[in-house]
Coordinates of C-alpha atoms and ligand atoms in Angstrom, one line a residue:
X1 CA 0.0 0.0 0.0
X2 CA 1.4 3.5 -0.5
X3 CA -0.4 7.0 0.2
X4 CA -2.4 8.4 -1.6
X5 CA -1.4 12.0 0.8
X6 CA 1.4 12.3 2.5
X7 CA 1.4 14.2 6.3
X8 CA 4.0 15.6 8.0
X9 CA 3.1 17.1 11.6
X10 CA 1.7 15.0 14.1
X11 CA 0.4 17.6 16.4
X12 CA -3.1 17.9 17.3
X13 CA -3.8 19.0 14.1
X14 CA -1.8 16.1 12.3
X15 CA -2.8 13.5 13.8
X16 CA -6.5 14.4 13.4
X17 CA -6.5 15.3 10.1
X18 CA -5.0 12.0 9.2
X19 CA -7.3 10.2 10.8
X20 CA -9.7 12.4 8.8
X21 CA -8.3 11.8 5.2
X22 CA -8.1 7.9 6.0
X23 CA -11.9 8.0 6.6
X24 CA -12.6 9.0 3.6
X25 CA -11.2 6.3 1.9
X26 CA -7.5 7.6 1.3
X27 CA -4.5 5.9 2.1
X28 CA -2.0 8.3 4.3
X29 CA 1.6 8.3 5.3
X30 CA 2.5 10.2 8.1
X31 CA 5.9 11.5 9.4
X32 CA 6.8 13.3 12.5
X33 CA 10.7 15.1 13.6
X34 CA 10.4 13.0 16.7
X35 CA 9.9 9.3 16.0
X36 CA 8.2 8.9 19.6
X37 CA 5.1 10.7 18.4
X38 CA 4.7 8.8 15.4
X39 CA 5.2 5.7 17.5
X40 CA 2.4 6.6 19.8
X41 CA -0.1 7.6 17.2
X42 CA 0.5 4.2 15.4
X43 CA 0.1 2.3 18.6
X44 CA -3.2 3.6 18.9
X45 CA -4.3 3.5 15.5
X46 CA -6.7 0.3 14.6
X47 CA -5.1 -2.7 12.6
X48 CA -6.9 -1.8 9.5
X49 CA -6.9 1.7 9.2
X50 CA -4.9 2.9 5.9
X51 CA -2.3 5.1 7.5
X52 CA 1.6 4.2 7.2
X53 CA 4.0 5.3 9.8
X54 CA 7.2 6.4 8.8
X55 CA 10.6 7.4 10.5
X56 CA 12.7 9.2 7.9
X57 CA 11.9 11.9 5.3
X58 CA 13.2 9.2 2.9
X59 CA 10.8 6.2 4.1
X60 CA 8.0 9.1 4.0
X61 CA 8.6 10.0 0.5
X62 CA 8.9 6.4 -1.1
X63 CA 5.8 5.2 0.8
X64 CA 4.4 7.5 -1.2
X65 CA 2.2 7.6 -4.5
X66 CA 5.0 8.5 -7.3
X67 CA 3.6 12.4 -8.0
X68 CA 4.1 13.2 -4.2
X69 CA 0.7 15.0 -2.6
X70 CA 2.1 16.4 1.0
X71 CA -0.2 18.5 3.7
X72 CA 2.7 19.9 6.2
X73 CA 0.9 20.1 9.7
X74 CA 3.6 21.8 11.9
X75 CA 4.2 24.6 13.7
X76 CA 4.2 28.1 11.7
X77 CA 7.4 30.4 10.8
X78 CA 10.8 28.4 11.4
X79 CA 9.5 25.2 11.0
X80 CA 8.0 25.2 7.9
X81 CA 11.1 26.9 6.4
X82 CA 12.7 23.7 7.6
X83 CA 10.3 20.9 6.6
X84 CA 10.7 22.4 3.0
X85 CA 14.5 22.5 2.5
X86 CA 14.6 18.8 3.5
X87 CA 11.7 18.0 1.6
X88 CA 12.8 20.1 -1.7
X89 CA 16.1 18.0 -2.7
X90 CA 13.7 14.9 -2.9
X91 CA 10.5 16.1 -4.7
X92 CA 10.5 16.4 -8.5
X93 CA 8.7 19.1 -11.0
X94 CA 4.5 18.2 -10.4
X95 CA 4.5 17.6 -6.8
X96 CA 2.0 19.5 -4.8
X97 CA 3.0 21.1 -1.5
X98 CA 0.3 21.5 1.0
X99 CA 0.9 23.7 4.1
X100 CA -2.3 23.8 6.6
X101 CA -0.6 25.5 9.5
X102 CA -1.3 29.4 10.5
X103 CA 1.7 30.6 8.6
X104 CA 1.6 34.7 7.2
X105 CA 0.3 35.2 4.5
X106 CA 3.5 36.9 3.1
X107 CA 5.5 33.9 3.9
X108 CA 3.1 31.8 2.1
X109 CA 3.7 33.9 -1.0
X110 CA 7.3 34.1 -1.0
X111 CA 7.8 29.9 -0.2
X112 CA 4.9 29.4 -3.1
X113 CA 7.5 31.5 -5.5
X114 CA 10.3 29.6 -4.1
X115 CA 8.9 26.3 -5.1
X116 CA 7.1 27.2 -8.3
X117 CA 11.0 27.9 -9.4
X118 CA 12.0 24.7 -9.4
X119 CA 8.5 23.4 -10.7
X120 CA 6.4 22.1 -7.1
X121 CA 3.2 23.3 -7.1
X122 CA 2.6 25.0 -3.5
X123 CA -0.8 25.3 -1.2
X124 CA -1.2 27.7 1.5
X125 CA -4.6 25.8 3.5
X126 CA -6.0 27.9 5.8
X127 CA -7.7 25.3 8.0
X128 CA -10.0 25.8 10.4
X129 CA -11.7 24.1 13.2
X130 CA -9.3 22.6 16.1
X131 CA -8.9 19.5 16.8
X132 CA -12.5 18.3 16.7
X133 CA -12.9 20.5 13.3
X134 CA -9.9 18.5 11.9
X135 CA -11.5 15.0 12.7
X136 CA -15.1 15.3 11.8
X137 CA -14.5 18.3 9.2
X138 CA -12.6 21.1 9.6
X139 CA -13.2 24.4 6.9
X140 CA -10.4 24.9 4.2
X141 CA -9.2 27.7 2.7
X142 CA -7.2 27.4 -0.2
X143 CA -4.8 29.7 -1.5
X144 CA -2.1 29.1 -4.6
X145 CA -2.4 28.1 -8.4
X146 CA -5.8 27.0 -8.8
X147 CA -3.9 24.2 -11.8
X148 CA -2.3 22.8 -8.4
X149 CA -5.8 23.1 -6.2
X150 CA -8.0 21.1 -8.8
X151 CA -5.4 18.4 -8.5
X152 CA -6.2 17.8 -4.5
X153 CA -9.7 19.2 -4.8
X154 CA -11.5 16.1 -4.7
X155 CA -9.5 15.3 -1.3
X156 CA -10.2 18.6 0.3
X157 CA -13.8 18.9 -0.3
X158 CA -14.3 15.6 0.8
X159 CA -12.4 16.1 4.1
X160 CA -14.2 19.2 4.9
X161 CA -17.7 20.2 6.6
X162 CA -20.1 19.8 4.7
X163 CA -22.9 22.3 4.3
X164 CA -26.5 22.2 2.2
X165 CA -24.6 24.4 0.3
X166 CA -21.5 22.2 -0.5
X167 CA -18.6 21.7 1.0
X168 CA -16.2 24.3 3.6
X169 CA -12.9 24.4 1.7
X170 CA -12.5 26.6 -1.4
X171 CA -9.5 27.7 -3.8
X172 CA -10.6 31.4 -2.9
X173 CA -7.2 32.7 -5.0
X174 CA -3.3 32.8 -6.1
X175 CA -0.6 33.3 -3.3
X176 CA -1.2 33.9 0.0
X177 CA -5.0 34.3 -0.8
X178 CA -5.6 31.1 1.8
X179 CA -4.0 32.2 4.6
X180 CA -4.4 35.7 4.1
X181 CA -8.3 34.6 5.3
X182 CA -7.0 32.4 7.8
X183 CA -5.5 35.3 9.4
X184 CA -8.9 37.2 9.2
X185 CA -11.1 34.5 10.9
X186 CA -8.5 34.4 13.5
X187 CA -8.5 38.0 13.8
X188 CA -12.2 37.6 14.2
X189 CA -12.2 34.5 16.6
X190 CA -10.0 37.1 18.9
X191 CA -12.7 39.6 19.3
X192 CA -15.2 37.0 19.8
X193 CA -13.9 35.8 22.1
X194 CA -13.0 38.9 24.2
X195 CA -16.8 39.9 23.8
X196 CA -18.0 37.1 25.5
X197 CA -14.9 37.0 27.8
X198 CA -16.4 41.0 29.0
X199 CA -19.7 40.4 29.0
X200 CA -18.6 37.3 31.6
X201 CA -16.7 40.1 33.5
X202 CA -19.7 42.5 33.5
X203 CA -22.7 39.8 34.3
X204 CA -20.2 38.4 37.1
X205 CA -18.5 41.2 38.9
X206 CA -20.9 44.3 37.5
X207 CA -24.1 42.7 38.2
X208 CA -22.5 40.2 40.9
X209 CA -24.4 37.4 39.4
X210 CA -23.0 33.9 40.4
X211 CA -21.2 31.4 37.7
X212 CA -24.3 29.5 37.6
X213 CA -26.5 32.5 36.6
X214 CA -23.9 33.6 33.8
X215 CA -23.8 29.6 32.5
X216 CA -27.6 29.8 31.9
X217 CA -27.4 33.5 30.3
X218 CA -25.3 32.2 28.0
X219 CA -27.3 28.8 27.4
X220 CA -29.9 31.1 26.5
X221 CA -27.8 33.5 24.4
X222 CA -26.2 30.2 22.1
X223 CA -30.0 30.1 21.3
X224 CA -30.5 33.5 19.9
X225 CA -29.2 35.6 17.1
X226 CA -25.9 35.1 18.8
X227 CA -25.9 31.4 18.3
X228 CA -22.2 30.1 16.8
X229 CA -19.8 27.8 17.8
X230 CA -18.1 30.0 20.6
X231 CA -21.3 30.8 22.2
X232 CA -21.8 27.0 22.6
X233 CA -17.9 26.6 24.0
X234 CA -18.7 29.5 26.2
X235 CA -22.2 27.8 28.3
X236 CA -19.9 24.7 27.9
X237 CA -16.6 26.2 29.8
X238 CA -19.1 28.0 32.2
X239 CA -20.6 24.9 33.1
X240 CA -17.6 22.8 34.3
X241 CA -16.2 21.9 37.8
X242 CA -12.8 20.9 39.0
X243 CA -12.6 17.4 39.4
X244 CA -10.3 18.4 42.6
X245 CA -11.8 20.9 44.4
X246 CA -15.4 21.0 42.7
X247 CA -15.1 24.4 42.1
X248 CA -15.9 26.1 38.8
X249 CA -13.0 25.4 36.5
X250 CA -12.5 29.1 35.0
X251 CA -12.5 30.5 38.4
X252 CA -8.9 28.0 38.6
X253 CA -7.9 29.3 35.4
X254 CA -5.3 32.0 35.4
X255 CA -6.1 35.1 33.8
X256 CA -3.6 35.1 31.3
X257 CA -4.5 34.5 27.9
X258 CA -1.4 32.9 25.3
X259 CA -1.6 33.6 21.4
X260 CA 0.7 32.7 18.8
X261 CA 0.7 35.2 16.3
X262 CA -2.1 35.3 14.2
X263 CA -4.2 37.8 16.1
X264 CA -0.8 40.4 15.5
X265 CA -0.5 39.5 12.4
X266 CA -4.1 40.7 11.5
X267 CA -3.0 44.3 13.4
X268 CA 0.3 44.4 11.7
X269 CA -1.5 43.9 8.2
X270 CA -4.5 46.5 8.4
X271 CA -2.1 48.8 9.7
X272 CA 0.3 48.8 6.4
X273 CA -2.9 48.6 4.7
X274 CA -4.5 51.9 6.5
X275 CA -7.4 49.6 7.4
X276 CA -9.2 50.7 10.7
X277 CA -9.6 47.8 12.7
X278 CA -10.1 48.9 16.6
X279 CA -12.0 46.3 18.1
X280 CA -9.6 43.0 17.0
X281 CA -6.6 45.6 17.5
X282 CA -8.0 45.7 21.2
X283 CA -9.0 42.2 21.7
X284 CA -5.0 41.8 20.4
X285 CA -3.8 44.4 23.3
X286 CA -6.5 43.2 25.7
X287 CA -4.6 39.4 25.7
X288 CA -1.2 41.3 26.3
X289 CA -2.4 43.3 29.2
X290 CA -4.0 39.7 30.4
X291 CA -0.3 38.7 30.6
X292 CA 1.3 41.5 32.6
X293 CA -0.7 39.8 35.9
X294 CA 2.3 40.8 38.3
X295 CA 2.0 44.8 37.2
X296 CA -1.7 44.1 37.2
X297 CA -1.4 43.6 41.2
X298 CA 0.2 45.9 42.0
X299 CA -1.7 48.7 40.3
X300 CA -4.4 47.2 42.2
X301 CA -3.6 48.8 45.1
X302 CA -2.3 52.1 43.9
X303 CA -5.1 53.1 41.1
X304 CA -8.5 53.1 43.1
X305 CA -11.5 52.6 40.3
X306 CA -14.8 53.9 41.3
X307 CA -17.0 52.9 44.2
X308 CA -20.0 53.1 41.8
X309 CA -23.6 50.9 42.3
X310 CA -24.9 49.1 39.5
X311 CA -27.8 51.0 38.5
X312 CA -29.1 48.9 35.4
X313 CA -32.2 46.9 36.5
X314 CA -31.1 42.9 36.4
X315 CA -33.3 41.5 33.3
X316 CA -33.3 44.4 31.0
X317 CA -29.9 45.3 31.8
X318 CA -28.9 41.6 30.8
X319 CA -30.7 41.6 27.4
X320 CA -29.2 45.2 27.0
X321 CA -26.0 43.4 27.3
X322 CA -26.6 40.8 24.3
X323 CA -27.6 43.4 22.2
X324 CA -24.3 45.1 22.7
X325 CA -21.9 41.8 22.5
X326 CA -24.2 40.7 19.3
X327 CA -23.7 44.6 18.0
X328 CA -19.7 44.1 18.8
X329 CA -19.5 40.9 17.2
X330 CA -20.7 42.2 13.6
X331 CA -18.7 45.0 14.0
X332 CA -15.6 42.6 14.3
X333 CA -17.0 40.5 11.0
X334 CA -17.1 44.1 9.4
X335 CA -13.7 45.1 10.2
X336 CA -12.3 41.6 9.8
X337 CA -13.6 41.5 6.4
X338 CA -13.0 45.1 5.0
X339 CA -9.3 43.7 5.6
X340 CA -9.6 41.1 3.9
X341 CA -11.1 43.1 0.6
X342 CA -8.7 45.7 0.8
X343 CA -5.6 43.1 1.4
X344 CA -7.1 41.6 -1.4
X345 CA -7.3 44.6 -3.8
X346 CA -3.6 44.8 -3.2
X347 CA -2.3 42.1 -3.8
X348 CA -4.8 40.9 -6.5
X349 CA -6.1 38.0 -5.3
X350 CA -9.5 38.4 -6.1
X351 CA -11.6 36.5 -3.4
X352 CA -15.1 36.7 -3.2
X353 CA -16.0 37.8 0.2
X354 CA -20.0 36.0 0.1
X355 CA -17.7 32.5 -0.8
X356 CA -15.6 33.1 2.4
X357 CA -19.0 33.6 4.3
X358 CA -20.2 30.7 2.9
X359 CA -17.0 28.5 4.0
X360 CA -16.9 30.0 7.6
X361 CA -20.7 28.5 7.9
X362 CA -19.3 25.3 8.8
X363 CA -16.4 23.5 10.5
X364 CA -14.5 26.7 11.7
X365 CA -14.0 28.4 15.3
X366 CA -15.8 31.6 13.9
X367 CA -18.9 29.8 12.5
X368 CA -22.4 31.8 13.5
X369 CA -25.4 31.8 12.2
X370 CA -24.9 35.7 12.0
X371 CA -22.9 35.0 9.0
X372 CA -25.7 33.9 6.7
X373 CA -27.0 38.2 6.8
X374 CA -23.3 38.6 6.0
X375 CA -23.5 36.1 3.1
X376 CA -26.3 38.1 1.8
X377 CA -24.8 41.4 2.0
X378 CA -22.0 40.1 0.1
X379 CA -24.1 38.2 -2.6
X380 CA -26.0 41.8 -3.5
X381 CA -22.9 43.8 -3.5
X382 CA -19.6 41.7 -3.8
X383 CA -17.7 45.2 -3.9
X384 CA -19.3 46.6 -0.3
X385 CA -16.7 48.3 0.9
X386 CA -17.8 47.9 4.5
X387 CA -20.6 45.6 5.8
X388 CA -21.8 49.0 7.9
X389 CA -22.4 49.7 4.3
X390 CA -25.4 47.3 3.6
X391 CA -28.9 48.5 4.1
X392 CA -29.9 45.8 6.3
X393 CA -27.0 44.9 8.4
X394 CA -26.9 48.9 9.0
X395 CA -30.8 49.6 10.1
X396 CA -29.8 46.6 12.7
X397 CA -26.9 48.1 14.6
X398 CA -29.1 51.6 14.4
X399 CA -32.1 49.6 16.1
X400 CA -29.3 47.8 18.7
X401 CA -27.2 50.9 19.5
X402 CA -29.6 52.2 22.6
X403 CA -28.9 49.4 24.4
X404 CA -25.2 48.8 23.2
X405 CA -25.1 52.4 24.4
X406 CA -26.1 51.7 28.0
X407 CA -24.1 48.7 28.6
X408 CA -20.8 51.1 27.7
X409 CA -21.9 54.1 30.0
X410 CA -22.6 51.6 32.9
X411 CA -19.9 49.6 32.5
X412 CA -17.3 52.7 32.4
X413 CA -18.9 54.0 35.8
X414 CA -18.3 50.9 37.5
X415 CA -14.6 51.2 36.3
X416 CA -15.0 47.7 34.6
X417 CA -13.0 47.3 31.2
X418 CA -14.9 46.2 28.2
X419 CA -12.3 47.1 25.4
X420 CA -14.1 45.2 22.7
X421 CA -17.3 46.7 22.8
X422 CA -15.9 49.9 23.6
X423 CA -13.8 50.1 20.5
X424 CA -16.6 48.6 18.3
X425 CA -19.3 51.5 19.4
X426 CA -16.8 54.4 18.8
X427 CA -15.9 52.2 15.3
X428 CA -19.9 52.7 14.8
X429 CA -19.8 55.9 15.8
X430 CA -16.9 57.1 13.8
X431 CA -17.8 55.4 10.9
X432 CA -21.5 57.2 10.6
X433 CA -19.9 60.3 11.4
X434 CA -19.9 63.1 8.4
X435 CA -17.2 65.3 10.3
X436 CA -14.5 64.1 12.0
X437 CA -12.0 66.4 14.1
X438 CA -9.3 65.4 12.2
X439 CA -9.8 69.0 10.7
X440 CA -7.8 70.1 14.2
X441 CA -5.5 67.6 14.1
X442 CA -4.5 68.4 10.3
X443 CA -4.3 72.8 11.5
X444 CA -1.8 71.2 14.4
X445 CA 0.2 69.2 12.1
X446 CA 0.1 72.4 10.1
X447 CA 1.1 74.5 12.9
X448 CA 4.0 72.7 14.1
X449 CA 5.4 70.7 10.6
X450 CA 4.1 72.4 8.1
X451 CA 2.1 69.4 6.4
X452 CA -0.1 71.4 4.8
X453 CA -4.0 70.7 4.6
X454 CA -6.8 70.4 2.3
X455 CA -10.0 72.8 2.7
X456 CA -13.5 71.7 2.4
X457 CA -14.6 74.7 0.5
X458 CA -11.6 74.9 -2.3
X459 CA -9.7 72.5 -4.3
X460 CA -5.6 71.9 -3.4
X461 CA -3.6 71.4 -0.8
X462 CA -2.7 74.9 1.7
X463 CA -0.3 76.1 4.4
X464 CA -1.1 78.9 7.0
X465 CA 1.8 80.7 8.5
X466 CA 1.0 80.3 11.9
X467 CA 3.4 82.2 13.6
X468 CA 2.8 85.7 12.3
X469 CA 3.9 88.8 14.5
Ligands
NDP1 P1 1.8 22.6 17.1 O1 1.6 24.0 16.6 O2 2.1 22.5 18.5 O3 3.0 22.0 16.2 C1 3.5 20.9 16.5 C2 4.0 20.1 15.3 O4 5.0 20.9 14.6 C3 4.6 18.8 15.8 O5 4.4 17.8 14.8 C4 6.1 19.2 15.8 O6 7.0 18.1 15.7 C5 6.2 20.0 14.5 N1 7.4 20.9 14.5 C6 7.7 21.9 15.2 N2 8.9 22.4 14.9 C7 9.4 21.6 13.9 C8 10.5 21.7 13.1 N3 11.5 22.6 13.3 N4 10.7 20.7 12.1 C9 9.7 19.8 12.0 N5 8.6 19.7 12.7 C10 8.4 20.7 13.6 O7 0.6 21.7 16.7 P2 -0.8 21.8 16.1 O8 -1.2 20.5 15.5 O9 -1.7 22.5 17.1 O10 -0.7 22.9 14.9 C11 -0.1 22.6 13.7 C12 -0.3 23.8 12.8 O11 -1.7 24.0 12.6 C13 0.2 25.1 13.4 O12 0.7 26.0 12.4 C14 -1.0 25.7 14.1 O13 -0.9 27.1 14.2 C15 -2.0 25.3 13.0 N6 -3.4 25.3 13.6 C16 -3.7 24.8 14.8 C17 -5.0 24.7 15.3 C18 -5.3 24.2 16.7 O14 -6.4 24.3 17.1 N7 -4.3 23.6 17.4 C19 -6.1 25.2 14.5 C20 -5.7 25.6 13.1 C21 -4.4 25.6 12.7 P3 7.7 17.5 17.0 O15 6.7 16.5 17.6 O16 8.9 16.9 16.5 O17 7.9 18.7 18.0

């Protein structure tokens, strides 16, 4: 038997996804830098399953199919740099080079250019969906030639969710179009979950509502126009108990929350691209002040916050508080996505923003049933600049804002941080704003570096001397 796919990576992702592509019927070799995780995935892999362990690079390629199809599963930057100068002095013109990690989208392109010189096709797969999401169906999003794409296609689209609609995975463009929009839902994912991460905060310690209370607001909640796969993780965390102490498990769990990279990356980008993206950009910092606990304690006792009441009325104040987190979280699909149409304007990669809607539907972290709207907005105007944009999407954030509105003011006056939804109502409300006043910040720049400024009532650019006697 040889493989029909060959994986390299057995991580949680890797070993998943193999056990995925075997499923469906085709045969996979798998390879791993330390032999002892091969080992222990083999040993608990059933007699008959179609998947071939193997120990060198060498045994990996020859227990493959002769035109070599590879999905690298390992760890983004370094790594795959490494993976692919061992693997390019064995692979010959044809072969197709797969790489599903969270690499940048800028590496993707410059490894894809790489290869294509000495003739290997190269994939930069976007996946989606953790571990579970990589066993029973993860989304895909495909990025590179599209010659190279139709050659896995059939695998891809059988390995991934499966909607009504067809299957998650799509070739959505050249280069780094794949993980380009990997990089966006993650961006997303982050401000989802620092939404529901605040409005936790607020129900807990504004209100003073007990765990249990909070678990079943957010039961409720997964059943509303907020439903989506994080909603459901959120009840689901909420609802668990140390097996030690029988307390509730996030009340164990330090308050310092890890990334690796994509979330910055997503910053980085729609800051070279002039792309105004506040509320991932603060769901980004929010994480990093997370990690600076020991500063955190001792500005506890030196910066006093207010000695304010709640004031909000339980009930209303509670449904007040999903209309704000539902506002916040279509603001973060609109600035997630007006990145990922203008980093697609420039670097041409054409991707059709109602097809990534209609991937993210299924199998991914940032799946909501929110995103069907979305879809739609996209399908009547695939060049929306902004989703605020859309007739429909923005009469609903006009009818949410009163209450979005309330939860900010009463949140600020108990001193309680809510960055997410902070940033998205002053997005909102700079957005729908005919006049900013950057007018005074372009007469200071003026005054003190003579920048010069445009006027609203003449054509050109002008300079006051300010300084006259
Ligand atoms: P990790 O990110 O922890 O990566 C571990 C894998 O990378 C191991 O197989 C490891 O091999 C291999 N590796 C690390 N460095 C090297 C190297 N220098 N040379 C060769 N192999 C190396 O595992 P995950 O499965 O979580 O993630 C794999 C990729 O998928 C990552 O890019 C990740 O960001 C991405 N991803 C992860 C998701 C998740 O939910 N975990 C979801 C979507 C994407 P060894 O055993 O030898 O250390």
């Amino acid at each position: 038997m040889k493989g029909q796919i060959g994986l390299i990576g057995l991580g949680t992702m890797g070993e998943n996804l193999a056990l995925n592509i075997e499923s469906k019927g085709f045969p996979v070799t798998v390879y791993n830098r330390t032999a002892e995780r091969t080992r222990r995935f083999a040993e608990r892999l059933n007699r008959a399953a179609q998947i071939i362990p193997t120990y060198s690079v060498d045994e990996f390629l020859d227990s493959l199919e002769a035109s070599h199809r590879i999905l690298m599963m390992v760890r983004a930057g370094q790594a795959v740099d490494e993976v692919l100068s061992v693997l390019t002095r064995r692979l010959s013109p044809g072969d197709i080079v797969m790489d599903g990690g969270n690499s940048f989208f800028r590496d993707t392109e410059r490894r894809m250019q790489n290869m294509a010189k000495v003739g290997i096709h190269y994939l930069g797969v976007g996946i989606s969906g953790g571990a579970e999401g990589a066993l029973k169906g993860p989304c895909l999003m495909v990025g590179g030639p599209e010659d190279a794409y139709s050659l896995v296609e059939s695998t891809l689209t059988k390995i991934a969710a499966q909607l009504e609609d067809g299957p998650c995975c799509s070739h959505l463009g050249p280069g780094g179009a794949g993980h380009l929009t990997k990089m966006v839902h993650n961006g997303i994912e982050y401000a989802f979950l620092q939404l529901i991460a605040e409005s936790y905060d607020i129900l807990r310690y504004g209100l003073g509502f007990g765990i249990e209370r909070v678990q079943r607001i957010f039961e409720r909640w997964k059943n509303s126009e907020l439903s989506s796969y994080l909603m459901d993780v959120a009840a689901a965390v909420l609802g668990e108990s140390d097996s030690d102490t029988g307390r509730p498990l996030v009340d164990l769990i330090l308050d310092k929350a890890g990334q690796k990279g994509t979330g910055k990356w997503f910053s980085q980008t729609a800051m070279d691209l002039g792309v105004p993206t506040p509320t991932i950009d603060a769901s980004v910092s929010a994480r990093y002040i997370s990690a600076h606990r020991d500063e955190r304690l001792k500005a506890k006792t030196l910066l006093h916050i207010p000695q304010g009441e709640f004031t909000g009325g339980d009930e209303n104040f509670v449904d007040a508080l999903q209309d704000a987190v539902y506002s916040s979280v279509i603001i973060s699909y609109a600035q997630g996505l007006a990145l990922l149409k203008s980093a697609s304007d420039e670097y041409q990669y054409k991707i059709s923003l109602a097809e990534v809607c209609r991937i993210w539907g299924g199998g991914c972290i940032i799946r909501a049933k929110l995103l069907d709207q979305i879809r739609s907005a996209y399908v009547n105007n695939a060049d929306l600049p902004n989703l605020l944009l859309d007739a429909s999407v923005g009469s609903l954030l006009v009818n949410l804002q009163q209450n979005w509105r309330k939860v900010v003011v009463e949140a600020k006056s108990l001193g309680l941080p809510c960055p997410a939804i902070n940033a998205s109502l002053d997005y909102f409300d700079s957005y729908r704003r005919d006049r900013l006043p950057a007018n005074v910040i372009q007469a200071m720049r003026d005054y003190f570096g003579a920048h010069g400024y445009e006027r609203v009532d003449k054509e050109g650019r002008f300079h006051t001397e300010w300084l006259r006697d």
